[in-house]
Structures are given as structure tokens and as C-alpha cells.
Coordinates of C-alpha atoms in Angstrom, one line a residue:
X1260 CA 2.4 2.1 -16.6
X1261 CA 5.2 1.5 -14.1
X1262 CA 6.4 -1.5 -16.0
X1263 CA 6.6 0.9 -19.2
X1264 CA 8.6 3.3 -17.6
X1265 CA 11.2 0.6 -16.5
X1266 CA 11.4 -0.8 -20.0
X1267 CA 11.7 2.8 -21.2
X1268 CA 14.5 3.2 -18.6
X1269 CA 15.9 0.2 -19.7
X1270 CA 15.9 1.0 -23.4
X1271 CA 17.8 4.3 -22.9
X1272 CA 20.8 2.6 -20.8
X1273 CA 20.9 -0.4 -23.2
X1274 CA 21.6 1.9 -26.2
X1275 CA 23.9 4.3 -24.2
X1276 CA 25.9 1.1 -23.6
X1277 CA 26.2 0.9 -26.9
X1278 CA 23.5 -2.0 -27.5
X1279 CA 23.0 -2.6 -31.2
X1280 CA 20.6 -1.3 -33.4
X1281 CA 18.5 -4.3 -34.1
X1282 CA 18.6 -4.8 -30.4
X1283 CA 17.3 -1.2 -29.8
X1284 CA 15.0 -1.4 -32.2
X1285 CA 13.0 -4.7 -31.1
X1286 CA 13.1 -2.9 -27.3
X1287 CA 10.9 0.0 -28.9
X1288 CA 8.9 -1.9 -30.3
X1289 CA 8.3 -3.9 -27.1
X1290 CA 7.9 -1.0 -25.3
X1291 CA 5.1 0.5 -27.7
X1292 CA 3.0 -2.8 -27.5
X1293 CA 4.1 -2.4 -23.7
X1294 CA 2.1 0.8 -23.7
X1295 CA -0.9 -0.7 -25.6
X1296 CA -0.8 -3.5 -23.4
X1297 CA -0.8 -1.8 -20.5
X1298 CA -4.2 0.5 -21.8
X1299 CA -6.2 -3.2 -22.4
X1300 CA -5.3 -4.2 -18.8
X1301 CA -6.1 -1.2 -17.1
X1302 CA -10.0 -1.2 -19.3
X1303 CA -10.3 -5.2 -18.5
X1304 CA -9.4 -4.8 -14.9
X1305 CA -11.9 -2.0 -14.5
X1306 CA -14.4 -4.1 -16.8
X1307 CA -14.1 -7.4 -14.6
X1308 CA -14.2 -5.5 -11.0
X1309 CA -17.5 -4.0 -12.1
X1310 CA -18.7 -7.2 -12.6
X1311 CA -17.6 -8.4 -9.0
X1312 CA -14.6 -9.9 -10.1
X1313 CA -15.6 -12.7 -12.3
X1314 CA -17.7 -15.5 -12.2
X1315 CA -16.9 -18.7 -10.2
X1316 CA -16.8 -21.7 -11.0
X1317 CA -17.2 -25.4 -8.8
X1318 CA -14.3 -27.0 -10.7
X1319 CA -11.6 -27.7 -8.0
X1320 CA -8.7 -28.2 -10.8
X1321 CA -8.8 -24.2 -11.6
X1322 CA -9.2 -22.7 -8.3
X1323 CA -9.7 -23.2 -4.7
X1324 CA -12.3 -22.0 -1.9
X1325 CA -9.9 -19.7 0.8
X1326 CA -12.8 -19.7 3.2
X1327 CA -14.7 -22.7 5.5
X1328 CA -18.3 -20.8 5.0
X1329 CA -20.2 -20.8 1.8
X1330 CA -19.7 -17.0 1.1
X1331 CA -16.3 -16.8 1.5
X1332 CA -14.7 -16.0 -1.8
X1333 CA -13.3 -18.3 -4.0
X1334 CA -9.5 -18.1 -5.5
X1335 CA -8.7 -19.5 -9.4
X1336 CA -5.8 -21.1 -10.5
X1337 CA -4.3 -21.2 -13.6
X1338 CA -0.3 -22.6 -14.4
X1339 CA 1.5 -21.3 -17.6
X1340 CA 5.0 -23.2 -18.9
X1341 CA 7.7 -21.1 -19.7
X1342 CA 11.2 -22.6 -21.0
X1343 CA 13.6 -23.3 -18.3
X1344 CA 16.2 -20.3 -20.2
X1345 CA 13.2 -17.3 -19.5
X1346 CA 12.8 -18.0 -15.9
X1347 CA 15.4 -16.1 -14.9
X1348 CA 14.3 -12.9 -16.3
X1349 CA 11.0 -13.6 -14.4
X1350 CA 12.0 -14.6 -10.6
X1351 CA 14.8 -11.4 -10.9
X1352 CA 18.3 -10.8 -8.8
X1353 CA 17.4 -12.6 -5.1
X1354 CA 13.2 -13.1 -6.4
X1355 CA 12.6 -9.1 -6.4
X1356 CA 11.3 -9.5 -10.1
X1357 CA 8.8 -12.1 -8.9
X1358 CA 7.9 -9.7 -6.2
X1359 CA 7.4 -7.3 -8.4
X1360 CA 4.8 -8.7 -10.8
X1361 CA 2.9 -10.2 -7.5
X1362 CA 2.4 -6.4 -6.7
X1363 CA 1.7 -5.3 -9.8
X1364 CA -1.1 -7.9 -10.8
X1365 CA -2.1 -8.4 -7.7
X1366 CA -1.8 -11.7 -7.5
X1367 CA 0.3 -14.6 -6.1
X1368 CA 2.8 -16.0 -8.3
X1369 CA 4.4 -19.4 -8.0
X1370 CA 7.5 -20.9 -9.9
X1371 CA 8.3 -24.4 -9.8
X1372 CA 11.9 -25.8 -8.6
X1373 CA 14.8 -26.2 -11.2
X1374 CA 14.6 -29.5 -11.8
X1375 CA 10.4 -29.5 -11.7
X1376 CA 9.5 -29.1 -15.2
X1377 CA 6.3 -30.3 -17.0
X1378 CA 6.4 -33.5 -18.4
X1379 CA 8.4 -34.2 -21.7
X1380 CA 9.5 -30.8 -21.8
X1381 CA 12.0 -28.4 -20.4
X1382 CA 10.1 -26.1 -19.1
X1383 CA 9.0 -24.7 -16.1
X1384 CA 5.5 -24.6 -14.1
X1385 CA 4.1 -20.8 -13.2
X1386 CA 1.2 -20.8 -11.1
X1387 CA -1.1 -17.8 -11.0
X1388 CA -3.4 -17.7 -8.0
X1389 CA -6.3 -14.8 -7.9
X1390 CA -10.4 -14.4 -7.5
X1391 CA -10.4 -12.2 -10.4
X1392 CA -9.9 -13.8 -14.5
X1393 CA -8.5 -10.0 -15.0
X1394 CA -5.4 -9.9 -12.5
X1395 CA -4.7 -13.2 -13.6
X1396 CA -4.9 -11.4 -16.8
X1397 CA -2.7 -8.9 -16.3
X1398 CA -0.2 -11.1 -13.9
X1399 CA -0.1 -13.4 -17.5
X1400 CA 0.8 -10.5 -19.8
X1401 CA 3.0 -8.7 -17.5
X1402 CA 4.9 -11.7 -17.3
X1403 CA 4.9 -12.0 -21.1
X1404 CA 6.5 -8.7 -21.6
X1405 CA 9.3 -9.0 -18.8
X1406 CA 10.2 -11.8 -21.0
X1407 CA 9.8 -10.2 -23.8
X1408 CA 12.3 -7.3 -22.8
X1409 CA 15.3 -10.1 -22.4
X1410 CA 14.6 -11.8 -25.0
X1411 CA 12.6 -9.9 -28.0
X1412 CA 13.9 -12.1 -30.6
X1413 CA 13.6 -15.5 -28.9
X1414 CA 10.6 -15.4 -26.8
X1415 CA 7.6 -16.6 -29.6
X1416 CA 5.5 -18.8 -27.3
X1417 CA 3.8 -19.3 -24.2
X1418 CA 1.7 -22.4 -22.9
X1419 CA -1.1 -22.5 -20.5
X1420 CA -1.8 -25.8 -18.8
X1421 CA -5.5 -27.8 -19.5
X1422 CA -6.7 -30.3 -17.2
X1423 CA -7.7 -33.1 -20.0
X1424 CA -11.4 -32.7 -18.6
X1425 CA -11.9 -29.4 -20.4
X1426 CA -9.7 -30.2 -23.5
X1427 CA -12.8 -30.2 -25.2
X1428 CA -14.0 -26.8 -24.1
X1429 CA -10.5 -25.4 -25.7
X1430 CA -11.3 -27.1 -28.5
X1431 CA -15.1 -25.6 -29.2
X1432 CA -17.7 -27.6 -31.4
X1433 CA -16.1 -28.5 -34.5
X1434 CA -12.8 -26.8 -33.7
X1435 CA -14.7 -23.8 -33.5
X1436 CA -12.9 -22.2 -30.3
X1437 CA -9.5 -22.8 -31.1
X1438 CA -9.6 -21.7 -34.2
X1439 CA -10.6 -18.2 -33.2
X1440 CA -7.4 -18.9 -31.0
X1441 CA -5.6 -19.6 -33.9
X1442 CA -7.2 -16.6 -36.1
X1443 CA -5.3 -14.3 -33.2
X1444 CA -2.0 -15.5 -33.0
X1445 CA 0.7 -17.4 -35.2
X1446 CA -0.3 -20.5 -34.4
X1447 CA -2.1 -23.0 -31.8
X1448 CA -2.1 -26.2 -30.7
X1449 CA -3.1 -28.4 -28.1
X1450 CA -0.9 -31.3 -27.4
X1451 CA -1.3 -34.7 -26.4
X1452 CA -2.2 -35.4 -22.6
X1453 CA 0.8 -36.1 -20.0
X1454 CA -0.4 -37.2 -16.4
X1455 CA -4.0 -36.4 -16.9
X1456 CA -2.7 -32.3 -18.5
X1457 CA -2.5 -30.8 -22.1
X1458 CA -0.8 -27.7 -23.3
X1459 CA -2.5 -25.2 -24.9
X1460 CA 0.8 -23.8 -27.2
X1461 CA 0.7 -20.2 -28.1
X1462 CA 2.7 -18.3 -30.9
X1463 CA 3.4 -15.3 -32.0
X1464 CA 4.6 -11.7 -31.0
X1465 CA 4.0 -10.4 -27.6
X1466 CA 0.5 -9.0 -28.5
X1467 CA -0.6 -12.1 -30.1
X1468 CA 0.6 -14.0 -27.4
X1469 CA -1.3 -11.6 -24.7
X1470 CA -4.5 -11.3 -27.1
X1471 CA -5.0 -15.0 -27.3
X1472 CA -3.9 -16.1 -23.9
X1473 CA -6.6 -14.0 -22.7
X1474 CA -9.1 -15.6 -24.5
X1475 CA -8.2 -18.6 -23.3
X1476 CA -8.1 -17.9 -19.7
X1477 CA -11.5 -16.4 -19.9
X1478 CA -12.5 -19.8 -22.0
X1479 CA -10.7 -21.9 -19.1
X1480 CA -12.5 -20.4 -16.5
X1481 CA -15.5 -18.9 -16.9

């Protein structure tokens, strides 16, 4: 809940500074779903570390052994796209937002350089590195909502990155799976492959985007 209390904080000194109404009004609603949010992390953390932290995988694109023996644990990796104008709300004054979010998900959190942006777009590369599918969970939504709080109007979508190898996966039998993304959110799509990589595009409000990227993580990497 410490994120909540910051956007509460933040809320309060916005509309003392005079911030306008439709302005306050899309923070409290941020900071409500904030507070939902925040109770689905907290039940899916507990959930996946009493399952020993999620089930591994050999598949070297999504995460990597951190040990030489064969019982050393094994970290996942997933990368997320954000547009090149959100970043800034995410890496924070001298990286102390970054920092932040690493502490509060637990998990290591990597931005790519200004000028490294996946291909065709203009957006940059977010790598999440953790052994457990719920801190990368909860390092993906608390990201989200960060976001969120800058930009309540403009931030609508989020995209995780797919190795082409498990395009089909995302896709399900018949378009099964991503329809049920697509049932969750605004809309979803999966683009066309650049370099071997597709985007799995994600739109909708900050719970939609949360809900559904969830999904998809666990569908990525489970």
C-alpha cells in the first residue's frame, strides 16, 4: 500500500495547487483501482510463494539459470514497451523512481537507452528479471499505475514482448487464448514479427491493462 499512500499524497497537493477538476477526478479514480490493485497483488504474491514461486521453464528466451549446479534457481525474463514520453515518470528524478519499483516488486528492473527503442516504434524496452511470475506481476502493474498517475488520460496501452516461437501459444487454438485477452481489456492484438519478436498490444484502463497483462505473463511463462 505504500504506492497508494504516495498517490494519495500526491492527489491532495495536486488539487491544493489548484489542479483542475477533471484532473483530480481521473487521480481518484486511479487511486481507487490503485487500492484494488494493490489487494490482487498482495493475494497473488502469497498464492504463487506457496506454490514455490512458480514453475520453471527450459526456454532460455524468457529467463536465465543464476546458478552453475542443477538446483540452483532459475530467473525469468519478461520485456514490456512503453512509449518513449512515459519513461520519464518511470526511471524518476536521478533513477530513484526505478529504485523504487525494484524494491517494491522485488525485482530487477531494466530500461533501455534513449535512442534503443523496439523496432518500428518509438518506444522503449523494460526488462523485468525475477524467479517468481507474481513479482514480475506486481513489478508490471506497479509500473502501470506510476504511469498512470502522470498521465491518467493518455496512458491506454501497454505491450509485452513475444519471442515469435510462442506467438502461437498467445494466440490459443483457434484464437481461443487471445480472445479471452481480448474479452478483459479494450482491445488486443499481436503484431507482425520484427527481428525474430511480436508485440502483444494491450488496451484499456489501468485495471484492464493489469487484468490482462497478467494473464499473459502467466500464459508466456508457465
Amino acid at each position: 500500500m505504500d504506492l497508494d499512500r504516495e498517490l494519495s499524497t500526491n492527489r491532495k497537493a495536486d488539487e491544493g495547487n489548484g489542479g483542475g477538476r477533471k484532473r483530480g477526478d481521473s487521480n481518484k479514480k486511479n487511486s481507487l483501482k490503485a487500492m484494488d490493485l494493490d489487494r490482487e497483488l498482495s493475494t497473488n504474491r502469497k498464492a504463487d510463494e506457496g506454490n514455490g514461486g512458480g514453475r520453471k521453464r527450459g526456454d532460455s528466451n524468457k529467463k536465465r539459470r543464476t546458478g552453475a549446479d542443477s538446483g540452483a534457481s532459475e530467473e525469468k525474463e519478461v520485456t514490456v514497451v512503453i512509449p518513449n514520453e512515459f519513461i520519464g515518470s518511470l526511471i524518476g528524478t536521478s533513477g530513484r523512481g526505478i529504485r523504487r519499483l525494484q524494491y517494491q516488486a522485488h525485482t530487477t528492473i531494466k530500461c533501455s537507452g534513449p535512442d534503443d527503442f523496439f523496432p518500428g516504434t518509438k518506444s522503449r524496452k523494460v526488462t523485468l528479471l525475477n524467479e517468481s511470475i507474481a513479482s514480475l506481476d506486481a513489478a508490471l502493474s506497479l509500473i502501470c499505475l506510476v504511469v498512470a498517475q502522470d498521465y491518467p488520460e493518455k496512458f491506454r496501452e501497454i505491450a509485452i514482448v513475444i519471442p515469435e516461437s510462442e506467438a502461437g501459444r498467445m494466440i490459443g487454438k483457434g484464437g481461443a487464448t487471445i480472445q479471452t485477452f481480448r474479452d478483459n481489456c479494450e482491445h488486443c492484438e499481436l503484431t507482425d514479427a520484427e527481428n525474430g519478436e511480436r508485440l502483444l498490444v494491450i488496451y484499456g484502463d489501468i485495471l484492464q491493462m493489469t487484468k490482462t497483462a497478467r494473464m499473459a505473463l502467466e500464459c508466456l511463462l508457465k
